[in-house]
Coordinates of C-alpha atoms (C1' of nucleotides) in Angstrom, one line a residue:
Chain A
X6 CA 0.0 0.0 0.0
X7 CA 1.3 3.4 -0.9
X8 CA -0.6 6.4 0.4
X9 CA 1.4 8.8 -1.6
X10 CA 0.4 7.2 -4.9
X11 CA -3.2 7.3 -3.8
X12 CA -2.9 11.0 -3.4
X13 CA -1.1 11.2 -6.8
X14 CA -4.0 9.4 -8.5
X15 CA -6.6 11.6 -6.9
X16 CA -4.7 14.8 -8.0
X17 CA -4.1 13.4 -11.5
X18 CA -7.8 13.0 -12.1
X19 CA -8.5 16.5 -10.9
X20 CA -5.8 18.1 -13.0
X21 CA -6.9 16.2 -16.1
X22 CA -3.5 15.5 -17.3
X23 CA -2.0 19.0 -16.9
X24 CA 0.9 17.3 -15.0
X25 CA 2.2 13.8 -15.4
X26 CA 1.9 11.4 -12.5
X27 CA 5.7 11.1 -12.1
X28 CA 5.9 14.9 -11.9
X29 CA 3.1 15.0 -9.3
X30 CA 4.9 12.4 -7.3
X31 CA 8.0 14.5 -7.2
X32 CA 6.1 17.6 -6.3
X33 CA 4.2 16.1 -3.4
X34 CA 6.1 16.5 -0.1
X35 CA 5.9 15.9 3.5
X36 CA 4.7 18.9 5.4
X37 CA 7.1 20.3 7.8
X38 CA 4.8 20.2 10.8
X39 CA 2.5 17.4 11.9
X40 CA -0.6 19.6 12.2
X41 CA -0.3 20.4 8.5
X42 CA -1.3 16.9 7.6
X43 CA 0.5 13.9 6.1
X44 CA 1.1 14.9 2.4
X45 CA 1.2 18.3 0.8
X46 CA 0.8 19.5 -2.7
X47 CA 2.3 23.0 -3.5
X48 CA 0.3 24.9 -6.1
X49 CA 2.8 27.6 -7.0
X50 CA 3.9 26.1 -10.3
X51 CA 0.3 25.7 -11.4
X52 CA -0.3 29.4 -10.8
X53 CA 1.5 30.2 -14.0
X54 CA -0.5 27.6 -16.0
X55 CA -3.9 28.6 -14.7
X56 CA -3.2 32.3 -14.2
X57 CA -4.7 32.1 -10.7
X58 CA -3.3 32.5 -7.3
X59 CA -1.9 29.3 -5.7
X60 CA -4.4 29.5 -2.9
X61 CA -7.3 29.7 -5.3
X62 CA -6.0 26.7 -7.2
X63 CA -5.6 24.8 -3.9
X64 CA -9.1 25.6 -2.9
X65 CA -10.6 24.5 -6.2
X66 CA -8.6 21.3 -6.1
X67 CA -9.9 20.6 -2.6
X68 CA -13.5 21.2 -3.6
X69 CA -13.5 18.5 -6.2
X70 CA -10.9 16.1 -4.9
X71 CA -12.1 12.6 -4.4
X72 CA -9.9 11.0 -1.8
X73 CA -9.9 7.3 -1.0
X74 CA -11.3 6.0 2.3
X75 CA -7.9 5.9 4.0
X76 CA -7.8 9.7 3.9
X77 CA -9.6 11.7 6.4
X78 CA -9.7 15.2 5.0
X79 CA -8.0 17.9 3.0
X80 CA -7.1 21.4 3.9
X81 CA -5.6 24.4 2.1
X82 CA -3.3 26.9 3.5
X83 CA -0.9 29.4 1.9
X84 CA -1.0 27.8 -1.5
X85 CA -0.7 24.3 -0.3
X86 CA -3.2 21.5 -0.5
X87 CA -2.7 19.3 2.5
X88 CA -4.3 15.9 3.0
X89 CA -4.7 14.0 6.3
X90 CA -4.6 10.3 6.5
X91 CA -7.1 8.4 8.6
X92 CA -5.0 7.7 11.6
X93 CA -6.7 4.7 13.1
X94 CA -7.0 2.9 9.7
X95 CA -3.3 3.5 8.8
X96 CA -2.2 2.5 12.4
X97 CA -4.2 -0.7 12.2
X98 CA -2.9 -1.5 8.8
X99 CA 0.8 -1.0 9.6
X100 CA 0.8 -2.7 13.0
X101 CA -0.8 -5.8 11.6
X102 CA 1.6 -5.8 8.7
X103 CA 4.6 -5.8 11.1
X104 CA 2.9 -8.3 13.3
X105 CA 2.7 -10.8 10.5
X106 CA 6.0 -10.0 8.7
X107 CA 8.0 -9.6 11.9
X108 CA 11.7 -9.0 11.2
X109 CA 11.0 -9.4 7.5
X110 CA 9.2 -6.1 7.4
X111 CA 11.1 -3.9 5.0
X112 CA 12.8 -6.8 3.1
X113 CA 12.5 -6.7 -0.6
X114 CA 13.8 -8.5 -3.7
X115 CA 15.1 -5.5 -5.6
X116 CA 18.5 -7.3 -5.8
X117 CA 17.0 -10.4 -7.6
X118 CA 19.7 -12.5 -6.0
X119 CA 22.4 -10.7 -8.0
X120 CA 25.9 -10.8 -6.6
X121 CA 27.4 -7.8 -4.9
X122 CA 31.0 -8.0 -3.7
X123 CA 32.0 -5.7 -0.9
X124 CA 35.6 -5.0 -0.3
X125 CA 35.9 -3.6 3.2
X126 CA 37.9 -3.4 6.4
X127 CA 41.2 -4.4 4.7
X128 CA 43.7 -3.7 7.5
X129 CA 47.4 -3.7 6.8
X130 CA 49.4 -6.6 8.0
X131 CA 52.0 -5.8 10.7
X132 CA 50.2 -2.6 11.5
X133 CA 47.7 -2.1 14.3
X134 CA 44.0 -2.2 13.7
X135 CA 43.4 1.5 13.9
X136 CA 40.3 3.7 14.2
X137 CA 40.6 4.4 10.5
X138 CA 39.9 0.7 9.7
X139 CA 36.9 0.8 12.0
X140 CA 35.1 3.0 9.5
X141 CA 35.6 0.8 6.6
X142 CA 34.7 -2.3 8.7
X143 CA 31.4 -1.0 10.1
X144 CA 30.2 0.8 6.9
X145 CA 31.0 -2.2 4.8
X146 CA 29.4 -4.6 7.2
X147 CA 26.2 -2.5 7.4
X148 CA 26.1 -2.2 3.6
X149 CA 26.3 -5.9 3.2
X150 CA 23.4 -6.4 5.7
X151 CA 21.3 -3.9 3.9
X152 CA 22.1 -5.4 0.5
X153 CA 21.1 -8.8 1.8
X154 CA 17.8 -7.5 3.1
X155 CA 17.2 -6.1 -0.3
X156 CA 17.6 -9.4 -2.0
X157 CA 21.3 -9.3 -3.1
X158 CA 23.7 -12.1 -2.6
X159 CA 26.7 -10.6 -0.9
X160 CA 30.4 -11.6 -0.9
X161 CA 32.2 -9.9 1.9
X162 CA 35.9 -9.6 1.1
X163 CA 38.6 -8.6 3.5
X164 CA 41.2 -7.3 1.0
X165 CA 44.1 -7.5 3.5
X166 CA 47.0 -5.2 2.9
X167 CA 49.5 -8.0 3.0
X168 CA 51.8 -7.1 0.1
X169 CA 53.8 -4.1 -1.0
X170 CA 57.0 -2.1 -0.5
X171 CA 56.1 -1.7 3.2
X172 CA 57.1 -5.3 3.8
X173 CA 60.5 -4.7 2.3
X174 CA 60.9 -1.9 4.7
X175 CA 59.7 -4.0 7.6
X176 CA 62.1 -6.8 6.8
X177 CA 65.0 -4.4 6.6
X178 CA 63.9 -2.9 10.0
X179 CA 63.5 -6.3 11.5
X180 CA 66.9 -7.5 10.3
X181 CA 68.6 -4.4 11.5
X182 CA 67.0 -3.7 14.9
X183 CA 64.5 -6.5 15.5
X184 CA 64.4 -9.0 18.4
X185 CA 62.6 -12.3 17.8
X186 CA 61.6 -12.7 21.4
X187 CA 60.1 -9.3 21.7
X188 CA 58.2 -9.7 18.4
X189 CA 56.8 -13.0 19.6
X190 CA 55.6 -11.5 22.8
X191 CA 53.8 -8.5 21.4
X192 CA 53.9 -8.8 17.6
X193 CA 51.8 -5.8 16.5
X194 CA 53.3 -3.4 19.0
X195 CA 56.9 -4.5 18.2
X196 CA 56.4 -4.5 14.5
X197 CA 54.9 -1.1 14.6
X198 CA 57.8 0.2 16.6
X199 CA 60.2 -1.2 13.9
X200 CA 58.1 0.4 11.2
X201 CA 58.2 3.8 12.9
X202 CA 61.9 3.5 13.5
X203 CA 62.5 2.8 9.9
X204 CA 60.7 5.9 8.8
X205 CA 62.5 8.0 11.3
X206 CA 65.9 6.7 10.2
X207 CA 65.0 6.9 6.6
X208 CA 64.6 10.7 6.9
X209 CA 68.3 10.9 7.5
X210 CA 69.6 8.0 5.4
X211 CA 67.9 8.0 2.1
X212 CA 69.5 4.7 1.3
X213 CA 67.3 2.8 3.7
X214 CA 64.3 3.3 1.3
X215 CA 66.3 1.7 -1.5
X216 CA 67.1 -1.3 0.8
X217 CA 63.4 -1.6 1.5
X218 CA 62.6 -1.6 -2.1
X219 CA 65.3 -4.2 -2.8
X220 CA 63.9 -6.5 -0.1
X221 CA 60.4 -6.2 -1.5
X222 CA 61.8 -7.2 -4.9
X223 CA 63.3 -10.2 -3.2
X224 CA 60.0 -11.0 -1.7
X225 CA 58.2 -10.8 -5.0
X226 CA 60.9 -13.0 -6.5
X227 CA 60.3 -15.7 -3.9
X228 CA 63.4 -15.2 -1.7
X229 CA 63.0 -17.8 1.1
X230 CA 64.1 -15.6 4.0
X231 CA 61.9 -12.8 2.9
X232 CA 58.9 -15.1 2.4
X233 CA 59.2 -16.8 5.8
X234 CA 59.4 -13.5 7.6
X235 CA 56.5 -12.2 5.7
X236 CA 54.4 -15.3 6.5
X237 CA 55.2 -14.9 10.2
X238 CA 54.2 -11.2 10.3
X239 CA 51.0 -12.1 8.5
X240 CA 50.0 -14.9 10.9
X241 CA 50.6 -12.9 14.0
X242 CA 48.6 -10.0 12.6
X243 CA 45.6 -12.1 11.6
X244 CA 45.4 -13.5 15.2
X245 CA 45.3 -9.9 16.4
X246 CA 42.6 -8.9 13.9
X247 CA 40.4 -11.8 14.8
X248 CA 40.0 -10.4 18.3
X249 CA 38.6 -7.2 16.9
X250 CA 36.3 -8.9 14.5
X251 CA 35.0 -11.2 17.3
X252 CA 34.2 -8.2 19.4
X253 CA 32.5 -6.4 16.6
X254 CA 30.7 -9.5 15.3
X255 CA 31.9 -9.1 11.8
X256 CA 32.5 -12.1 9.5
X257 CA 34.0 -12.3 6.0
X258 CA 33.5 -14.7 3.1
X259 CA 37.1 -14.2 1.8
X260 CA 40.4 -13.1 3.3
X261 CA 42.1 -12.9 -0.1
X262 CA 44.4 -10.0 0.3
X263 CA 46.8 -8.4 -2.0
X264 CA 49.3 -11.2 -1.9
X265 CA 46.7 -13.6 -3.2
X266 CA 47.0 -11.8 -6.6
X267 CA 50.7 -12.3 -6.9
X268 CA 50.4 -15.0 -9.5
X269 CA 47.5 -13.3 -11.3
X270 CA 49.3 -10.1 -12.3
X271 CA 51.2 -11.4 -15.2
X272 CA 48.0 -12.2 -16.9
X273 CA 46.8 -8.6 -16.3
X274 CA 49.9 -7.2 -17.8
X275 CA 49.6 -9.5 -20.8
X276 CA 46.0 -8.3 -21.3
X277 CA 47.2 -4.7 -21.1
X278 CA 49.9 -5.4 -23.7
X279 CA 47.4 -7.1 -26.0
X280 CA 45.2 -4.1 -25.9
X281 CA 48.2 -1.8 -26.5
X282 CA 47.5 0.2 -23.4
X283 CA 50.9 -0.1 -21.8
X284 CA 53.4 2.6 -22.2
X285 CA 56.9 3.2 -20.8
X286 CA 57.5 6.4 -19.1
X287 CA 60.6 7.3 -17.1
X288 CA 61.4 3.6 -16.9
X289 CA 58.0 2.7 -15.4
X290 CA 55.1 1.0 -17.1
X291 CA 52.0 3.1 -17.2
X292 CA 48.5 3.3 -18.7
X293 CA 47.3 6.7 -19.8
X294 CA 43.7 7.1 -18.7
X295 CA 42.5 10.5 -19.7
X296 CA 43.6 14.1 -19.9
X297 CA 42.1 15.2 -16.6
X298 CA 43.8 12.4 -14.7
X299 CA 47.4 11.4 -14.1
X300 CA 48.4 8.1 -15.7
X301 CA 47.9 4.8 -13.8
X302 CA 51.2 3.2 -12.7
X303 CA 51.4 -0.5 -13.4
X304 CA 55.0 -1.4 -12.8
X305 CA 57.9 0.4 -11.2
X306 CA 61.1 0.9 -13.0
X307 CA 62.6 -2.0 -11.0
X308 CA 59.9 -4.2 -12.4
X309 CA 57.9 -4.7 -9.2
X310 CA 54.2 -4.2 -9.1
X311 CA 52.0 -1.6 -7.4
X312 CA 48.8 -1.3 -5.6
X313 CA 46.9 -0.6 -8.9
X314 CA 48.3 -3.7 -10.5
X315 CA 46.9 -5.9 -7.7
X316 CA 43.6 -4.1 -7.7
X317 CA 43.2 -4.7 -11.4
X318 CA 44.0 -8.4 -10.9
X319 CA 41.5 -8.5 -8.0
X320 CA 38.7 -6.9 -10.0
X321 CA 39.2 -9.3 -12.9
X322 CA 39.4 -12.3 -10.6
X323 CA 36.3 -11.3 -8.7
X324 CA 34.3 -10.9 -11.9
X325 CA 35.5 -14.3 -13.1
X326 CA 34.8 -15.9 -9.8
X327 CA 31.6 -14.3 -8.6
X328 CA 30.1 -12.7 -11.7
X329 CA 29.2 -9.7 -9.6
X330 CA 26.6 -7.2 -10.7
X331 CA 28.1 -4.7 -8.4
X332 CA 31.4 -4.4 -6.7
X333 CA 31.8 -2.0 -3.8
X334 CA 35.1 -0.7 -2.4
X335 CA 34.6 0.8 1.0
X336 CA 37.9 2.6 1.2
X337 CA 38.9 6.1 2.4
X338 CA 38.2 9.2 0.4
X339 CA 41.9 9.9 0.1
X340 CA 42.0 7.1 -2.4
X341 CA 39.3 8.5 -4.7
X342 CA 41.8 9.2 -7.5
X343 CA 43.2 5.7 -7.4
X344 CA 39.8 4.2 -7.9
X345 CA 38.9 6.6 -10.7
X346 CA 42.1 5.5 -12.5
X347 CA 41.4 1.8 -11.7
X348 CA 37.9 1.9 -13.1
X349 CA 39.0 3.8 -16.1
X350 CA 41.7 1.3 -17.0
X351 CA 39.2 -1.5 -16.7
X352 CA 36.9 0.4 -19.1
X353 CA 39.7 0.8 -21.5
X354 CA 40.4 -2.9 -21.3
X355 CA 36.9 -3.4 -22.6
X356 CA 35.5 -4.9 -19.4
X357 CA 31.8 -4.2 -19.8
X358 CA 31.2 -4.9 -16.2
X359 CA 33.2 -1.8 -15.1
X360 CA 29.9 0.0 -14.7
X361 CA 29.1 -2.1 -11.7
X362 CA 32.2 -0.9 -9.8
X363 CA 31.8 1.7 -7.2
X364 CA 34.1 3.4 -4.7
X365 CA 32.3 4.1 -1.5
X366 CA 34.5 6.7 0.1
X367 CA 34.4 7.9 3.7
X368 CA 36.0 10.8 5.6
X369 CA 39.0 10.5 7.8
X370 CA 39.4 10.2 11.5
X371 CA 41.5 13.2 12.5
X372 CA 43.6 13.9 15.5
X373 CA 43.9 17.6 16.2
X374 CA 42.5 18.4 12.8
X375 CA 45.2 16.3 11.1
X376 CA 45.4 12.9 9.5
X377 CA 46.6 10.1 11.8
X378 CA 49.7 8.6 10.4
X379 CA 50.9 5.1 11.2
X380 CA 54.4 6.1 10.2
X381 CA 54.7 8.7 12.9
X382 CA 53.0 6.4 15.4
X383 CA 50.0 8.6 15.8
X384 CA 47.4 5.9 16.0
X385 CA 44.6 5.0 18.3
X386 CA 44.1 1.3 18.7
X387 CA 40.6 0.1 18.1
X388 CA 40.8 -2.8 20.5
X389 CA 41.6 -0.5 23.4
X390 CA 38.7 1.8 22.5
X391 CA 36.4 -1.1 22.4
X392 CA 37.6 -2.4 25.7
X393 CA 37.2 1.0 27.3
X394 CA 33.6 1.2 26.0
X395 CA 32.8 -2.3 27.3
X396 CA 34.3 -1.4 30.7
X397 CA 32.1 1.7 30.9
X398 CA 29.1 -0.3 30.0
X399 CA 29.9 -2.7 32.8
X400 CA 30.1 0.1 35.2
X401 CA 26.7 1.5 34.1
X402 CA 25.1 -1.9 34.5
X403 CA 26.4 -2.4 38.0
X404 CA 25.0 1.0 38.9
X405 CA 21.7 0.7 37.2
X406 CA 20.8 -2.9 36.9
X407 CA 23.1 -4.9 39.2
X408 CA 21.0 -8.1 39.1
X409 CA 21.1 -8.4 35.3
X410 CA 21.8 -11.8 34.0
X411 CA 24.6 -12.2 31.5
X412 CA 26.2 -8.9 32.3
X413 CA 29.4 -9.5 30.4
X414 CA 27.7 -10.2 27.1
X415 CA 25.3 -7.3 27.5
X416 CA 28.2 -5.0 28.4
X417 CA 30.0 -6.2 25.2
X418 CA 26.9 -5.5 23.1
X419 CA 26.4 -2.0 24.6
X420 CA 30.1 -1.0 24.5
X421 CA 30.6 -2.1 20.9
X422 CA 27.1 -0.7 20.0
X423 CA 28.2 2.7 21.2
X424 CA 31.4 2.7 19.2
X425 CA 29.7 1.3 16.0
X426 CA 26.7 3.7 16.2
X427 CA 29.0 6.7 16.8
X428 CA 30.7 5.9 13.6
X429 CA 27.6 5.2 11.5
X430 CA 25.3 7.9 12.6
X431 CA 27.0 10.7 10.6
X432 CA 27.2 10.9 6.8
X433 CA 30.2 8.8 5.8
X434 CA 32.1 11.5 3.9
X435 CA 32.4 13.7 6.9
X436 CA 35.8 13.8 8.6
X437 CA 35.6 12.8 12.3
X438 CA 37.7 14.4 14.9
X439 CA 38.7 11.6 17.2
X440 CA 37.2 11.9 20.6
X441 CA 37.1 9.1 23.0
X442 CA 34.7 11.1 25.1
X443 CA 32.2 11.2 22.3
X444 CA 32.6 7.6 21.5
X445 CA 32.0 6.6 25.1
X446 CA 28.8 8.6 25.5
X447 CA 25.8 6.6 26.3
X448 CA 23.2 9.3 26.5
X449 CA 21.4 11.4 23.9
X450 CA 21.7 10.3 20.2
X451 CA 23.8 7.2 20.8
X452 CA 23.7 3.5 20.2
X453 CA 23.0 2.7 23.9
X454 CA 20.0 5.1 23.8
X455 CA 18.5 3.1 21.0
X456 CA 19.4 -0.2 22.7
X457 CA 17.8 1.1 25.9
X458 CA 14.6 2.0 24.1
X459 CA 14.5 -1.4 22.7
X460 CA 15.1 -3.0 26.1
X461 CA 12.2 -0.8 27.5
X462 CA 9.9 -2.1 24.8
X463 CA 11.0 -5.7 25.4
X464 CA 10.3 -5.2 29.1
X465 CA 6.8 -4.0 28.5
X466 CA 6.0 -6.9 26.3
X467 CA 7.3 -9.2 29.0
X468 CA 5.3 -7.6 31.7
X469 CA 2.2 -7.3 29.6
X470 CA 2.6 -10.9 28.6
X471 CA 2.1 -10.0 25.0
X472 CA 1.0 -13.0 22.9
X473 CA 0.6 -12.9 19.2
X474 CA -2.8 -14.1 17.9
X475 CA -4.5 -14.1 14.5
X476 CA -6.8 -11.4 15.7
X477 CA -6.6 -8.1 13.8
X478 CA -5.4 -5.4 16.2
X479 CA -7.4 -2.2 16.0
X480 CA -5.3 0.7 17.1
X481 CA -7.1 4.0 17.6
X482 CA -4.6 6.1 19.5
X483 CA -3.7 9.6 18.1
X484 CA -0.8 9.9 20.4
X485 CA 0.9 7.1 18.6
X486 CA 0.7 8.8 15.2
X487 CA 4.4 9.9 15.1
X488 CA 5.4 6.3 15.8
X489 CA 3.1 5.0 13.1
X490 CA 4.3 7.4 10.4
X491 CA 7.9 6.5 11.3
X492 CA 7.2 2.8 11.1
X493 CA 5.6 3.3 7.7
X494 CA 8.8 5.0 6.5
X495 CA 11.2 2.1 7.3
X496 CA 11.2 0.4 3.8
X497 CA 11.8 3.8 2.2
X498 CA 14.7 4.4 4.5
X499 CA 16.3 1.1 3.5
X500 CA 15.9 1.9 -0.1
X501 CA 17.7 5.2 0.3
X502 CA 20.4 3.7 2.4
X503 CA 21.2 1.2 -0.3
X504 CA 21.0 3.6 -3.2
X505 CA 23.3 6.1 -1.5
X506 CA 25.4 3.4 0.2
X507 CA 24.7 5.3 3.3
X508 CA 24.1 3.4 6.5
X509 CA 23.7 6.7 8.5
X510 CA 20.2 6.9 7.1
X511 CA 19.3 3.9 9.1
X512 CA 21.1 5.1 12.2
X513 CA 19.2 8.4 12.1
X514 CA 16.0 6.4 11.5
X515 CA 16.5 4.4 14.7
X516 CA 16.9 7.6 16.6
X517 CA 13.7 9.0 15.2
X518 CA 11.8 5.8 16.1
X519 CA 13.4 5.6 19.5
X520 CA 12.6 9.3 20.3
X521 CA 9.0 9.0 19.2
X522 CA 8.6 5.8 21.3
X523 CA 10.1 7.3 24.4
X524 CA 7.9 10.3 24.1
X525 CA 4.9 8.0 23.8
X526 CA 6.2 6.0 26.7
X527 CA 6.3 9.1 28.9
X528 CA 2.7 10.1 28.2
X529 CA 0.8 6.8 27.9
X530 CA 0.6 4.1 30.5
X531 CA 0.8 1.2 28.2
X532 CA 0.2 -1.6 30.8
X533 CA -2.7 0.2 32.4
X534 CA -6.1 -1.6 31.9
X535 CA -7.6 0.1 28.8
X536 CA -9.7 -1.1 25.9
X537 CA -6.7 -0.3 23.7
X538 CA -4.2 -2.2 25.8
X539 CA -3.7 -5.1 23.4
X540 CA -3.4 -2.8 20.4
X541 CA -0.9 -0.7 22.3
X542 CA 1.1 -3.8 23.1
X543 CA 1.0 -4.6 19.4
X544 CA 2.4 -1.1 18.8
X545 CA 5.2 -1.7 21.3
X546 CA 5.9 -5.0 19.5
X547 CA 6.2 -3.2 16.2
X548 CA 8.6 -0.7 17.6
X549 CA 10.7 -3.4 19.3
X550 CA 10.8 -5.5 16.1
X551 CA 11.8 -2.6 13.8
X552 CA 14.4 -1.3 16.2
X553 CA 16.0 -4.6 16.6
X554 CA 16.0 -5.2 12.9
X555 CA 17.4 -1.7 12.1
X556 CA 20.1 -2.2 14.7
X557 CA 20.9 -5.6 13.3
X558 CA 21.5 -4.0 9.8
X559 CA 24.0 -1.6 11.4
X560 CA 25.8 -4.5 13.0
X561 CA 24.5 -3.8 16.5
X562 CA 22.8 -6.2 18.8
X563 CA 19.8 -5.3 20.8
X564 CA 19.6 -6.9 24.3
X565 CA 16.2 -7.4 25.9
X566 CA 17.4 -6.2 29.2
X567 CA 20.2 -3.8 30.1
Chain B
rG30 C1' 49.3 25.2 -9.2
rU31 C1' 45.3 21.4 -10.7
rC32 C1' 41.4 18.1 -8.9
rC33 C1' 38.1 16.0 -4.9
rC34 C1' 35.4 16.7 -0.2
rA35 C1' 33.5 20.0 3.5
rG36 C1' 31.9 25.0 6.0
rU37 C1' 24.3 25.3 9.5
rA38 C1' 23.4 27.2 17.5
rG39 C1' 29.3 27.4 22.2
rC40 C1' 30.5 21.9 20.6
rU41 C1' 28.9 17.4 17.4
rC42 C1' 25.8 17.1 13.5
rA43 C1' 20.3 16.4 10.7
rG44 C1' 17.9 18.9 6.9
rC45 C1' 15.8 13.4 0.8
rU46 C1' 15.6 15.1 -5.8
rG47 C1' 14.6 23.8 -4.0
rG48 C1' 9.1 25.0 -0.9
rA49 C1' 5.1 26.9 4.5
rU50 C1' 7.6 29.5 11.3
rA51 C1' 15.8 26.7 10.7
rG52 C1' 15.9 21.0 13.5
rA53 C1' 18.3 17.3 17.0
rG54 C1' 21.9 15.8 20.7
rC55 C1' 25.8 17.5 24.0
rA56 C1' 27.0 21.5 27.2
rA57 C1' 24.0 25.6 30.4
rC58 C1' 19.6 26.6 33.2
rA59 C1' 14.5 25.0 35.4
rG60 C1' 11.3 20.8 36.2
rA61 C1' 9.5 15.2 36.3
rC62 C1' 11.3 8.7 39.5
rU63 C1' 6.2 5.1 46.2
rU64 C1' 3.6 4.1 39.6
rC65 C1' 5.5 0.0 32.5
rU66 C1' 14.0 0.2 33.3
rA67 C1' 15.4 8.4 34.8
rA68 C1' 21.1 5.0 29.7
rU69 C1' 14.4 8.5 30.0
rC70 C1' 11.0 12.5 29.5
rU71 C1' 9.1 18.0 29.7
rG72 C1' 10.4 23.1 29.4
rU73 C1' 14.0 27.8 28.8
rA74 C1' 18.0 29.9 26.3
rG75 C1' 21.0 29.8 21.9
rG76 C1' 21.7 30.6 14.5
rU77 C1' 23.4 37.3 9.3
rC78 C1' 22.7 28.5 7.3
rG79 C1' 31.4 31.0 5.6
rG80 C1' 31.0 35.9 2.1
rG81 C1' 29.1 37.9 -2.5
rC82 C1' 26.5 37.6 -7.2
rG83 C1' 22.9 34.9 -10.0
rU84 C1' 18.6 31.4 -11.5
rU85 C1' 13.4 31.0 -9.4
rC86 C1' 6.9 32.8 -7.5
rG87 C1' 10.3 30.6 -3.6
rA88 C1' 17.4 29.0 -2.1
rA89 C1' 20.7 26.2 3.8
rU90 C1' 19.5 23.2 -0.7
rC91 C1' 20.9 24.7 -7.7
rG92 C1' 24.9 27.7 -10.8
rC93 C1' 29.2 31.1 -10.7
rU94 C1' 33.0 33.4 -7.7
rC95 C1' 35.9 34.4 -3.5
rC96 C1' 37.5 33.0 1.6
rU97 C1' 38.6 29.0 5.2
rG98 C1' 39.7 23.8 6.6
rG99 C1' 41.0 18.8 5.0
rG100 C1' 42.6 15.4 1.3
rA101 C1' 44.8 13.7 -3.4
rC102 C1' 48.1 14.7 -7.4
rG103 C1' 54.1 8.3 -11.2
rC104 C1' 57.3 4.5 -9.1
rC105 C1' 53.5 4.1 -0.8
rA106 C1' 48.9 1.7 0.0

RNA sequence: GUCCCAGUAGCUCAGCUGGAUAGAGCAACAGACUUCUAAUCUGUAGGUCGGGCGUUCGAAUCGCUCCUGGGACGCCA
């Protein structure tokens, strides 16, 4: 059922084809204030056509308008024609819909089971899992959930940064200053220390960089010493990352990182040569993409490969393996140029599927207004932040609900929920100034606020002993109207979140729903004996179900008690 | 220098493809727990929507330009 379309139909008949239905649909808007009705039609543009004042046109439309039964009335004010929905009919309809569809409410099959690969998280081996990777991880994970709910088959790929010149540098640093024992004790911390030391020393001794490049060359050529060190670094790192993914509840379908494509790059270079795209410039192999972009580097003058080479191989491999309709890259905005070049090279190679490729960029996490740099050791470790958040949640529980069962698990859900929500609630392209204080906030527009609201709803359902029956619930409660209209919006929000690759739409939606519910909660005694009690419980059930589902899409769990 | 983001209340941000009185949260102040979880709710206060020009019946929203901040710009990823 689509109320907006009903209004469009009614208007279309009145206007006798003056405006197309699609035009009408675009013109109709939501009034700014609730007392102005549910849909509004502005008559200003028609004023020119009919040579009458907008208000007169609105009045005339109102006189003859034949609205379907679900509409209660129409009003005109200031050149607008406003229509009001029949509150109890719509309330009854939507509540029973959610009652029967449960967590499937909002699901669709717009994806037709087509495959969408999502490249996200992708931390760098031998480096700590920083706050920067958090963004990619939670955005990518949420997009995957949303895509699945919309009928896509997803392939979640953790494109690990496990290859590249950095490993040459790390090997040099380890051989010069490393201590096996120390690295075994605290791998990430020790390796990071070596990496930082390398860059500090390299500022004075330019030769170090050359040594690093040489060792990477050896690594690419299969040098045994280099390979075994690399493998060791990789294993230790993966163990460390697994802890973070467990805490966050994120899973992947593939951990094929950059190294996986080592034996697939010759093929790419061959293809480029066949198409005559490869050029030599200053000793390096490049592909010219277009005038407004610098060329894409494929091979360095020493013959080793680059990031772009591996990404080309990866894209081709993924198309061959998964036949994706869409391939998303959830990677920081600072790499926008790289992806523009990459997609452009694939287009030049004649890959018709390049249209399905999309870079989903996001803003940076800044420290004192500047980019956090691993090289200079300016990183904040995600695991520490998560642990802090969980500890704070534990503290809150022991103050507010000390008898709660399963405290540890609930604390984990709330702590990580706060961190994830904090990241997802704002538009992804915004830069975020790192603030532990903000991330550990549990009041106001936060994850725990939404979780708390959900727990409240669950609690009421428990105490009210709510049981689902086949009976149709008749809800006639004007105070619930904001909740009802918000519930109606859920499927549209999902659509927008997927189209714009923007999980923040859903995060903001959970806040709207939670706020409207808490307001209702404050003014209506739901468990009080009342002829509407069962219908009200059904309303609570609807809110609880949609909140839980929306949070799930964001990658956040919703405890029943907290 | 060229290109890409962004600039809305003291702070953090909403504001969908232009529309009716500019919206939250935090912080501040004042209220509401013997009553469904106060991680909540209700009020008060707070804004030349970076500046200018333009398009339009109508601009925070679109176009141009300038200013400010961030990022990217061949052998890092």
